[in-house]
């Protein structure tokens, strides 16, 4: 049994088993690997051996190492293998850990409380995450500047209510717009132009229904019901994930309901709006004072009751203004607390932190105003 290839038989030439066929009549050559007159070609074995023409990589440092250039006469052309991507990280060995050098970004990060930004992802730790890790409450109160804006808007509501119904519409529409935008921003959904526009449109529809119906509170309830169905239909047409659609539905319904409920100032009596708006303004300013939280809440309620009593003496509400002011202040502090949750941004403080105390106090102003009239 031989490993030599079979040669075709030539009629004019005797068949030689160990010699390859030469169609040009040349002298037969020795088959590679077989000795011919005592000579063996050292490169013959490489003619039939696949040679690696690419680059190899040293596995420890991930650096390319060029292979030796093959003999052009004996090399066989083979397809080049694709080069694996090199690691973007700098080479390091386990025995020699590389310590990161201190940079200006690290200095700024230690000063601001945030970690340095990275290329591979955002590795910064927020204040809320740090507070939860340390066992503290993730609450930041809006502060004095949003409280001053809330007080200003409350005084505008009080003065416009004393002027007339249509004058009250101007600060009320501003309050409803800021309420819708602030709720979406508080829930981390910004920009959410469709949801904000839908909530604000519901507030305008409720205001129009109140004016047409003679300021009947049924217009508020009917508008809320219609807008809940409208928000549900719009979310069902969305192509987002089911969880995102449910989250968007809840945010849209809540923003619309809060903006519509703020229209309770339009349904309430003018004197009740004046007393309640002044009480909310004073309560929010007192809550922003640098006092411990329990003491600040007590001071805020007492100040609101006193402001309601003083304003009630000027209007027809009388001494009942103290109870009206205290009730409005309780709802306002609830809205203030909601706007302080989960380390909101500065934009949240100047939208939800301004509008939610007044929007949450609107039902109390209407109910207590009707009950104490």
PDB file of N, CA and C in Angstrom, residues 275 308-319 321:
ATOM      1  N   UNK A 275     -60.053  84.126  51.765  1.00  0.00           N
ATOM      2  CA  UNK A 275     -59.536  83.665  53.055  1.00  0.00           C
ATOM      3  C   UNK A 275     -58.614  82.462  52.874  1.00  0.00           C
ATOM      4  N   UNK A 308     -56.304  83.333  58.492  1.00  0.00           N
ATOM      5  CA  UNK A 308     -57.708  83.148  58.133  1.00  0.00           C
ATOM      6  C   UNK A 308     -58.637  83.941  59.028  1.00  0.00           C
ATOM      7  N   UNK A 309     -58.303  84.010  60.312  1.00  0.00           N
ATOM      8  CA  UNK A 309     -59.112  84.808  61.227  1.00  0.00           C
ATOM      9  C   UNK A 309     -59.047  86.288  60.879  1.00  0.00           C
ATOM     10  N   UNK A 310     -57.856  86.786  60.572  1.00  0.00           N
ATOM     11  CA  UNK A 310     -57.714  88.204  60.223  1.00  0.00           C
ATOM     12  C   UNK A 310     -58.400  88.520  58.898  1.00  0.00           C
ATOM     13  N   UNK A 311     -58.266  87.647  57.904  1.00  0.00           N
ATOM     14  CA  UNK A 311     -58.905  87.892  56.614  1.00  0.00           C
ATOM     15  C   UNK A 311     -60.417  87.722  56.717  1.00  0.00           C
ATOM     16  N   UNK A 312     -60.861  86.776  57.534  1.00  0.00           N
ATOM     17  CA  UNK A 312     -62.300  86.592  57.720  1.00  0.00           C
ATOM     18  C   UNK A 312     -62.962  87.781  58.369  1.00  0.00           C
ATOM     19  N   UNK A 313     -62.220  88.488  59.208  1.00  0.00           N
ATOM     20  CA  UNK A 313     -62.780  89.692  59.829  1.00  0.00           C
ATOM     21  C   UNK A 313     -62.994  90.793  58.814  1.00  0.00           C
ATOM     22  N   UNK A 314     -62.197  90.821  57.772  1.00  0.00           N
ATOM     23  CA  UNK A 314     -62.354  91.828  56.721  1.00  0.00           C
ATOM     24  C   UNK A 314     -63.505  91.456  55.784  1.00  0.00           C
ATOM     25  N   UNK A 315     -63.716  90.182  55.541  1.00  0.00           N
ATOM     26  CA  UNK A 315     -64.763  89.697  54.649  1.00  0.00           C
ATOM     27  C   UNK A 315     -65.985  89.291  55.481  1.00  0.00           C
ATOM     28  N   UNK A 316     -66.940  88.657  54.812  1.00  0.00           N
ATOM     29  CA  UNK A 316     -68.163  88.206  55.477  1.00  0.00           C
ATOM     30  C   UNK A 316     -68.001  86.851  56.155  1.00  0.00           C
ATOM     31  N   UNK A 317     -66.841  86.256  56.099  1.00  0.00           N
ATOM     32  CA  UNK A 317     -66.645  84.932  56.701  1.00  0.00           C
ATOM     33  C   UNK A 317     -66.638  85.031  58.212  1.00  0.00           C
ATOM     34  N   UNK A 318     -66.022  86.056  58.740  1.00  0.00           N
ATOM     35  CA  UNK A 318     -65.994  86.258  60.181  1.00  0.00           C
ATOM     36  C   UNK A 318     -64.968  85.375  60.854  1.00  0.00           C
ATOM     37  N   UNK A 319     -65.316  84.984  62.098  1.00  0.00           N
ATOM     38  CA  UNK A 319     -64.381  84.176  62.888  1.00  0.00           C
ATOM     39  C   UNK A 319     -64.223  82.764  62.341  1.00  0.00           C
ATOM     40  N   UNK A 321     -63.237  82.124  59.662  1.00  0.00           N
ATOM     41  CA  UNK A 321     -62.071  82.125  58.788  1.00  0.00           C
ATOM     42  C   UNK A 321     -60.887  81.386  59.380  1.00  0.00           C
TER      43      UNK A 321
END
